[in-house]
GROMACS .gro file of C-alpha atoms in nm:
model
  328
    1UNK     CA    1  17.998  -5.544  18.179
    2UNK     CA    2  17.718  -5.738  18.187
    3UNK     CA    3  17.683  -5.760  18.522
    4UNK     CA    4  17.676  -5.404  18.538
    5UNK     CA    5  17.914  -5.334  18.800
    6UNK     CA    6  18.003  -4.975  18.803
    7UNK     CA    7  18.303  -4.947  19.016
    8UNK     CA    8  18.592  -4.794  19.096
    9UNK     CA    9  18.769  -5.126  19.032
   10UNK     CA   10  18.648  -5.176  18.687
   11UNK     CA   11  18.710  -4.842  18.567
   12UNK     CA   12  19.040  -4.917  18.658
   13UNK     CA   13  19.045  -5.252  18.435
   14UNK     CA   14  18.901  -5.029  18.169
   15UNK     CA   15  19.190  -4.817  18.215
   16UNK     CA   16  19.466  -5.090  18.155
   17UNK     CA   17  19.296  -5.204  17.883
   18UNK     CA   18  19.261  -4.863  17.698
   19UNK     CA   19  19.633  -4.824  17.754
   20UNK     CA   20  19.714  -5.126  17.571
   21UNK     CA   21  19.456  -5.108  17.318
   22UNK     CA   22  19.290  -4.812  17.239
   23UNK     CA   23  19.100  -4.919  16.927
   24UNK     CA   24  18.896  -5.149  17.181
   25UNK     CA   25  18.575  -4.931  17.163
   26UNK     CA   26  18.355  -5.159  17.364
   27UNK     CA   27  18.540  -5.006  17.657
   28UNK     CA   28  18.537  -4.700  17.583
   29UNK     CA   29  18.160  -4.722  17.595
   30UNK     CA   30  18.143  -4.933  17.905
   31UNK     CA   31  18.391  -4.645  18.027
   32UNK     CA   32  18.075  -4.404  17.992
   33UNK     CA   33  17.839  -4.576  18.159
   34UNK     CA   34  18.132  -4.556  18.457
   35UNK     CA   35  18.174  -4.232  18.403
   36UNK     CA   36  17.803  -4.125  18.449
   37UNK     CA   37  17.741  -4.375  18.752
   38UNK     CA   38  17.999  -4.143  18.910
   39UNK     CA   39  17.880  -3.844  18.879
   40UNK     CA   40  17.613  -3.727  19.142
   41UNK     CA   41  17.304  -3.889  19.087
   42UNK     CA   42  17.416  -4.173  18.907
   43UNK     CA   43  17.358  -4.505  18.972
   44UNK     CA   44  17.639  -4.654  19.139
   45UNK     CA   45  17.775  -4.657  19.515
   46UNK     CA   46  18.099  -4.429  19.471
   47UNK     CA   47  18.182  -4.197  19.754
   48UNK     CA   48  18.087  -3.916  19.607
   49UNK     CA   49  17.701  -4.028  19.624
   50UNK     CA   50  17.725  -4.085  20.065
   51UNK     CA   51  17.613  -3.813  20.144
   52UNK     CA   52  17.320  -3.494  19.920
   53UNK     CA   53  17.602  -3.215  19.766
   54UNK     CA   54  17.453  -2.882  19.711
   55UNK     CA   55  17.477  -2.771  19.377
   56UNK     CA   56  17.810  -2.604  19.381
   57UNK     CA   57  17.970  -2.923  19.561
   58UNK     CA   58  17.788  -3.118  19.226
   59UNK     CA   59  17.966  -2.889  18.955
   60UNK     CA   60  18.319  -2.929  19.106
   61UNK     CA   61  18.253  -3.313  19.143
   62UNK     CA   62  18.133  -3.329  18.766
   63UNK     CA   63  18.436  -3.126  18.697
   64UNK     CA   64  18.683  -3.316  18.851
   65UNK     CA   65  18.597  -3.644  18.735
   66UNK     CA   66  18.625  -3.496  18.347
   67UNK     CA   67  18.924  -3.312  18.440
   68UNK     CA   68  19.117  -3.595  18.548
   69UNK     CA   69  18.968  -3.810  18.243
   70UNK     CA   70  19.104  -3.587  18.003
   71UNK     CA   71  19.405  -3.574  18.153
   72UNK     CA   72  19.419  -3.961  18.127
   73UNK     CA   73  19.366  -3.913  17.767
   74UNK     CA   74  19.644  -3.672  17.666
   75UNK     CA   75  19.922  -4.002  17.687
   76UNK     CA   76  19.727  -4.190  17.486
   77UNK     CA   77  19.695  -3.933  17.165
   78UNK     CA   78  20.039  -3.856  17.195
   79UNK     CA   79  20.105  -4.227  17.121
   80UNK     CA   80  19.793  -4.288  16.875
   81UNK     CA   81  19.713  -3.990  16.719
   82UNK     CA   82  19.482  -4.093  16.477
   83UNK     CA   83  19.235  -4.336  16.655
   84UNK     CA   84  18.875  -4.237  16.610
   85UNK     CA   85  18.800  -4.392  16.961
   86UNK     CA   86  19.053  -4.175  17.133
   87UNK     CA   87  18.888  -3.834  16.962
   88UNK     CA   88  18.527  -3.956  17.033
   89UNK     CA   89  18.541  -3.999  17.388
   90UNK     CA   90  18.699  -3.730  17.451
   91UNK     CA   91  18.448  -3.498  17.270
   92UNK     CA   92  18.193  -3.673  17.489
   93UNK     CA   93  18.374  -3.563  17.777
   94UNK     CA   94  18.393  -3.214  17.640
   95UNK     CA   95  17.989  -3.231  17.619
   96UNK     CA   96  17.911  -3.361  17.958
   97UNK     CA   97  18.146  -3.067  18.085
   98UNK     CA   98  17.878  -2.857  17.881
   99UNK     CA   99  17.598  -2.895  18.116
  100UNK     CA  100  17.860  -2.733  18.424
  101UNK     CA  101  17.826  -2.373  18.485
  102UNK     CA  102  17.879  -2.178  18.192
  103UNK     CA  103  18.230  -2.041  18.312
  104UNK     CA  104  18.329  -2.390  18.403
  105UNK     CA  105  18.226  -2.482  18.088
  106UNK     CA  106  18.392  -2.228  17.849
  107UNK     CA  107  18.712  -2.270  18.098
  108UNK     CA  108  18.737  -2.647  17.967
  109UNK     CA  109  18.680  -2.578  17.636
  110UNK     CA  110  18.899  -2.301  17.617
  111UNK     CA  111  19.227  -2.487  17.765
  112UNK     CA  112  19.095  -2.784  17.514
  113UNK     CA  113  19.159  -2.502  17.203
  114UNK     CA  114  19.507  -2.454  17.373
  115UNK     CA  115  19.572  -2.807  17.341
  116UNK     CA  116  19.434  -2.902  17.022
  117UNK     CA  117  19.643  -2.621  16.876
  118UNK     CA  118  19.943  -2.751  17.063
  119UNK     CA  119  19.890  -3.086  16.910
  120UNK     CA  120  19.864  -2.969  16.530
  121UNK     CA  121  20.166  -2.777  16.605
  122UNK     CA  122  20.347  -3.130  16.670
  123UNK     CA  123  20.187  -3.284  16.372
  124UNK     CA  124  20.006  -3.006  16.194
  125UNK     CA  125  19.779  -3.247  15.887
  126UNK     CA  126  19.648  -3.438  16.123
  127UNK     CA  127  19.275  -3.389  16.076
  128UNK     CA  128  19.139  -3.563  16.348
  129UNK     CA  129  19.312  -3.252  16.500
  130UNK     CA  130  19.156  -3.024  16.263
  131UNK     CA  131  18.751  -3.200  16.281
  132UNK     CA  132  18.866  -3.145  16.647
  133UNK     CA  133  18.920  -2.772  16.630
  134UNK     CA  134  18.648  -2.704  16.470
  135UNK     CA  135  18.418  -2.906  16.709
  136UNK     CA  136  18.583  -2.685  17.010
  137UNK     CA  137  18.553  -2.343  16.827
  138UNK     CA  138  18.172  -2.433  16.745
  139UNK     CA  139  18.129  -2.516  17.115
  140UNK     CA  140  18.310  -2.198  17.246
  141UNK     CA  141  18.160  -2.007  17.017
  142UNK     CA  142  17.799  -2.077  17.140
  143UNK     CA  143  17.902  -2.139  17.493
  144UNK     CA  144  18.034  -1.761  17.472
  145UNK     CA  145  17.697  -1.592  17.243
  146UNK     CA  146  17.477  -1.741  17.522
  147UNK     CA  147  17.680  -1.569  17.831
  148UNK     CA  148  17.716  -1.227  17.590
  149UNK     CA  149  17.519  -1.217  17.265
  150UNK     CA  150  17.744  -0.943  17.145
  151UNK     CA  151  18.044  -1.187  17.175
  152UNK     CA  152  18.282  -1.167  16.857
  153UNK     CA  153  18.332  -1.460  16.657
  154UNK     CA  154  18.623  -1.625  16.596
  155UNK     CA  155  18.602  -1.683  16.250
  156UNK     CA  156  18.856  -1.429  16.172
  157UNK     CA  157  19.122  -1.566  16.410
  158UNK     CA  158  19.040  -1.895  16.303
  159UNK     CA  159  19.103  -1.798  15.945
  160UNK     CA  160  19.427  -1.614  16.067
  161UNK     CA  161  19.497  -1.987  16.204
  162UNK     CA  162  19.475  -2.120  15.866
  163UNK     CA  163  19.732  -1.867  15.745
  164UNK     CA  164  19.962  -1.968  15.986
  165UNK     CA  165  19.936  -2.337  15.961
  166UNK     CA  166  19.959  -2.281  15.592
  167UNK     CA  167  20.248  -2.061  15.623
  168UNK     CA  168  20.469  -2.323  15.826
  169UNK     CA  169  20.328  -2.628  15.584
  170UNK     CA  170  20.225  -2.555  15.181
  171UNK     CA  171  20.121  -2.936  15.198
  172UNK     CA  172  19.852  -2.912  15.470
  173UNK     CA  173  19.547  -2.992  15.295
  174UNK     CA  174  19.299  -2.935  15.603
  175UNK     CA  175  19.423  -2.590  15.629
  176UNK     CA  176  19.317  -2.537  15.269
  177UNK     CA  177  19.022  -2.720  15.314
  178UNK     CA  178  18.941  -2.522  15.648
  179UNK     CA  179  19.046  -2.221  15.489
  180UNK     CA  180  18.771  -2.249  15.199
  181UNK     CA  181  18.513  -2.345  15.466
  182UNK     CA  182  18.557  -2.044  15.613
  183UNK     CA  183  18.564  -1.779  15.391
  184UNK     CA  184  18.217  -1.742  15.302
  185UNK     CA  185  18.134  -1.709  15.674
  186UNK     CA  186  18.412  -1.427  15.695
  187UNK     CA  187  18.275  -1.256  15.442
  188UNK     CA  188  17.947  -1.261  15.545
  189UNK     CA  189  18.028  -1.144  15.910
  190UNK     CA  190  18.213  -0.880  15.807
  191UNK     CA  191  17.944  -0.755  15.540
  192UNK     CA  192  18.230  -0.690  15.268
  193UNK     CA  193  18.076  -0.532  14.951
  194UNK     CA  194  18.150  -0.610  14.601
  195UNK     CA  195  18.498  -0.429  14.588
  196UNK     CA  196  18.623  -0.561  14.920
  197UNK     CA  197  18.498  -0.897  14.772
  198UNK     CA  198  18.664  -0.877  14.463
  199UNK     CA  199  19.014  -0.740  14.688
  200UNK     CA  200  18.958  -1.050  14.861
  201UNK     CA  201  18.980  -1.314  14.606
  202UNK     CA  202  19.268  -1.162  14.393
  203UNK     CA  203  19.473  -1.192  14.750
  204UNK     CA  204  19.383  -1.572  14.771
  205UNK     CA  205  19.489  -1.584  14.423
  206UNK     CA  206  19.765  -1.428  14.481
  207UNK     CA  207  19.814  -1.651  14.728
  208UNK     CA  208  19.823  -2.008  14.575
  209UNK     CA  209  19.988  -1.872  14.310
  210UNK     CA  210  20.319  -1.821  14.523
  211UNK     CA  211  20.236  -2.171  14.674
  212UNK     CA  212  20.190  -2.307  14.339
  213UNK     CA  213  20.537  -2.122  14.213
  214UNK     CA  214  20.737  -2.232  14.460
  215UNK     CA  215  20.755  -2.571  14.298
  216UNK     CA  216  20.527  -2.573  13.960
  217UNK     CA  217  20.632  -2.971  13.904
  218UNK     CA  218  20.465  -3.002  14.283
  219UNK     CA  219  20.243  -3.325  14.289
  220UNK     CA  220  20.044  -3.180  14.570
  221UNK     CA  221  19.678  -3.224  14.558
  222UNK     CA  222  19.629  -2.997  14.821
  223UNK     CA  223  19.712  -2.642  14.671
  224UNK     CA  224  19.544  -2.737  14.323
  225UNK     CA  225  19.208  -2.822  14.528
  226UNK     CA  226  19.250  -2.484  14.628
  227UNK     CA  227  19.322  -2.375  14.352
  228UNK     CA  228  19.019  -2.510  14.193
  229UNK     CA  229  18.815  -2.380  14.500
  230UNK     CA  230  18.931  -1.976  14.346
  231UNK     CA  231  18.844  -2.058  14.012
  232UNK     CA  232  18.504  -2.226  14.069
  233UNK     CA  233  18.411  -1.862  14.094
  234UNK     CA  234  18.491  -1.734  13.765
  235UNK     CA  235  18.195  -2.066  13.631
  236UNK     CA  236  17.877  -1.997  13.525
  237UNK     CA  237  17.752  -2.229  13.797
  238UNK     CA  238  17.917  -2.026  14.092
  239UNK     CA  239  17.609  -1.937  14.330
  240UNK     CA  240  17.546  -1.705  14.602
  241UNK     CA  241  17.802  -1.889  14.853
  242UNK     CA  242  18.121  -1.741  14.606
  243UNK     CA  243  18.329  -1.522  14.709
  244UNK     CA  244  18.237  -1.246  14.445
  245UNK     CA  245  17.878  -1.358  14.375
  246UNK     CA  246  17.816  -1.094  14.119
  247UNK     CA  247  18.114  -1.106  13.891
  248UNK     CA  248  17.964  -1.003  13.554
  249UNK     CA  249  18.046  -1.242  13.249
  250UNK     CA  250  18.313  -0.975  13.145
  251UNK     CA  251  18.506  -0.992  13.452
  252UNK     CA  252  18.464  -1.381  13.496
  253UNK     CA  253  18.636  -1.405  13.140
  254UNK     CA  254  18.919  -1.163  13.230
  255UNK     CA  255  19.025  -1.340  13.547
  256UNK     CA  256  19.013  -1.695  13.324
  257UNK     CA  257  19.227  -1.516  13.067
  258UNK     CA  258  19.500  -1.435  13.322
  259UNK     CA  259  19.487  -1.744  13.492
  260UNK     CA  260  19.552  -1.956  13.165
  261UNK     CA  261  19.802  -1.693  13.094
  262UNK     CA  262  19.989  -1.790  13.422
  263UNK     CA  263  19.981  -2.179  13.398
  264UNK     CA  264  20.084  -2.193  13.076
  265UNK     CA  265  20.398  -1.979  13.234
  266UNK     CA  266  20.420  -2.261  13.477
  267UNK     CA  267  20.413  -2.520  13.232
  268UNK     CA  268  20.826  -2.395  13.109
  269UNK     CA  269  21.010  -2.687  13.299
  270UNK     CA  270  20.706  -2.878  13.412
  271UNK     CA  271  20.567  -3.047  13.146
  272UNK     CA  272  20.496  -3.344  13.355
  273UNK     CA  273  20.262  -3.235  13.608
  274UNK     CA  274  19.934  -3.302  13.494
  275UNK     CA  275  19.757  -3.076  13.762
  276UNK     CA  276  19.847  -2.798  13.494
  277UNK     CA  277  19.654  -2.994  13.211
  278UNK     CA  278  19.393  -3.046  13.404
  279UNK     CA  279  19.311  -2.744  13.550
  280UNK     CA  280  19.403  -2.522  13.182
  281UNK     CA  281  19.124  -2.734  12.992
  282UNK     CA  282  18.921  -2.669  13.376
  283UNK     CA  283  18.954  -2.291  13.236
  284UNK     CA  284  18.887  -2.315  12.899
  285UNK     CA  285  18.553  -2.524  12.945
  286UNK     CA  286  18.455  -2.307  13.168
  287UNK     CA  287  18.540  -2.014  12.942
  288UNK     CA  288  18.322  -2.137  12.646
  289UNK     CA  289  18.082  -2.194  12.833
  290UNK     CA  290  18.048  -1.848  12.938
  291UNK     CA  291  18.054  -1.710  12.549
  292UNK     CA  292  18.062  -1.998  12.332
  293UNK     CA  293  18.436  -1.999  12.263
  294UNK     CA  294  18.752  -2.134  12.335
  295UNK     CA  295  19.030  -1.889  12.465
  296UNK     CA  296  19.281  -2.018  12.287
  297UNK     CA  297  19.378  -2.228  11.985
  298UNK     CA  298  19.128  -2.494  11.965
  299UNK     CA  299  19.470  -2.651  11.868
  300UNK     CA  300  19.599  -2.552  12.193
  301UNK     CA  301  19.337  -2.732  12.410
  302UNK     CA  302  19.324  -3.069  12.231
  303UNK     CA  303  19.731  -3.087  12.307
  304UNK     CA  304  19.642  -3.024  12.648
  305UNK     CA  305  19.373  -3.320  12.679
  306UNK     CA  306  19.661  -3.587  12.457
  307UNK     CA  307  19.952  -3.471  12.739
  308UNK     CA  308  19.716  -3.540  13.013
  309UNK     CA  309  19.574  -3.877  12.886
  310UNK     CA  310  19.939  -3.981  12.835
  311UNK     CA  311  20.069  -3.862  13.235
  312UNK     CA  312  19.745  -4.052  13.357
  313UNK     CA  313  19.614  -4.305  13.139
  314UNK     CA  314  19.439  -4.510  13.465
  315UNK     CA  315  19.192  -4.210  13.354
  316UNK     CA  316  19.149  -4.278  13.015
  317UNK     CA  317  18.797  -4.296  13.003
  318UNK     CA  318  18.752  -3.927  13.142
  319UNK     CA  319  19.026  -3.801  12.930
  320UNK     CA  320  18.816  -3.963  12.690
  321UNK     CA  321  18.496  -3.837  12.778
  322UNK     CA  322  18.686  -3.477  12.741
  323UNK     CA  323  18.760  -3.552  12.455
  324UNK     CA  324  18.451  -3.568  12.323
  325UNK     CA  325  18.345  -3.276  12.493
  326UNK     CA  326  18.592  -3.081  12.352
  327UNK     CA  327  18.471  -3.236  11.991
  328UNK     CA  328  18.129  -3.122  12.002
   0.00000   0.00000   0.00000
């Protein structure tokens, strides 16, 4: 490397080392500089570079030489799925395979959505996967608006993607996580008013409630982020990037009413999840803050905060700090 030889034989030493240690990122940068000395124009003496190429000869060179990279790459996230290194050079690829043709380009990134998808299907919360996806669908997207600006986006299929991942998993928080990211951008797109809107959310509720059923005594952060996602709309703090930005103060308390309604259902046979606690006094705080009263027993909601300050007491101080709340 610091001689700065950019051959053929050293990108073959980089390639035996990568294979036995992926997490050695020094190469993969030194692999880079290869890379580019390659391509036509660079500044190394490969083949390719004896003789000018017309343009077209250029683009399938380019091509080539990040075609058969990423193929070197698909081995190695099979057998490390998770390292950083692995993802990041391959996204680098993916963006020197942006400045090809346009066609050439989408082609690449569209076979790298295949196989990203292919991937999660093998080991569906892993969200290197998911930053992944959403890298590629970003890139597609604009590589597609720029060839036709009345291309169609793909949040909606992308969204339908998060159905089916959630479908096959409950547990897979980037879904959820994706999911939420993505549902203000649906909404938008698809210029849904308020009734649509308010359709919407009682069919994610709806939704993570059947999750949440399926197992009330569940210990799974994932669906009661979500969950806590839904009901951040019913707060007084809920802005213009809600799903029903105009729910009046009537309507909030009516959809906190039925919610506590339902997890105190949930509570009959588990009494030891404290999600439940949690997100009940979540509710209620949220509901006097909205009128100025509790919607329940005051009774009620100081049992809630003593049962979840004895299933987590590494928390006392915040249980404490509710309690003090809920005192005032």
């Amino acid at each position: 490397m610091h001689e700065k030889s950019y051959t053929t034989d050293v990108f073959r030493m980089t390639t035996k080392l990568l294979e036995l240690n992926p997490e050695y990122y020094t190469i993969w940068n030194h692999r880079r500089r290869l890379m580019r000395s390659f391509f036509p124009g660079g500044t190394s003496h490969c083949p390719n570079e004896v003789q000018p190429l017309d343009e077209s000869t250029v683009a399938e060179t380019v091509r080539q030489y990040i075609a058969d990279d990423l193929t070197f790459l698909l081995p190695l996230l099979r057998k490390f799925p998770k390292c950083y290194w692995i993802w990041n050079y391959r996204l680098w690829l993916l963006d020197e395979a942006s400045r090809l043709p346009s066609s050439t380009a989408h082609d690449i990134w569209r076979k790298e959505l295949g196989l990203v998808g292919k991937m999660l299907s093998l080991d569906s919360r892993n969200f290197h996967g998911w930053g992944y996806r959403r890298k590629v669908v970003s890139q597609l997207e604009r590589l597609s608006t720029e060839a036709d600006p009345s291309t169609v986006s793909m949040t909606e299929d992308e969204f339908g993607y998060t159905t089916k991942m959630i479908e096959s998993n409950l547990s897979n928080f980037s879904a959820w996580h994706r999911r939420s990211k993505l549902i203000p951008k649906l909404l938008e797109e698809k210029v849904v008013d308020h009734t649509g809107r308010r359709d919407f959310l009682d069919k994610e509720l709806e939704l993570i409630q059947r999750a949440l059923w399926a197992d009330p005594d569940s210990k799974d952060q994932s669906l009661w982020f979500y969950h806590q996602y839904l009901i951040g709309n019913f707060g007084p703090e809920s802005g213009k990037d809600s799903i029903v930005p105009d729910l009046s103060i009537e309507d909030r308390l009516t959809y906190i009413k039925a919610q506590i309604e339902d997890l105190k259902d949930m509570l009959d046979g588990a009494e030891t999840c404290k999600w439940i606690y949690q997100r009940l006094i979540d509710l209620a705080l949220m509901s006097k803050s909205l009128n100025e009263h509790w919607p329940v027993e005051s009774s009620e909601v100081a049992s809630w905060i003593e049962n979840l300050a004895e299933l987590d007491p590494l928390r006392k101080g915040r249980w404490d700090d509710l309690k003090s709340r809920f005192n005032r």
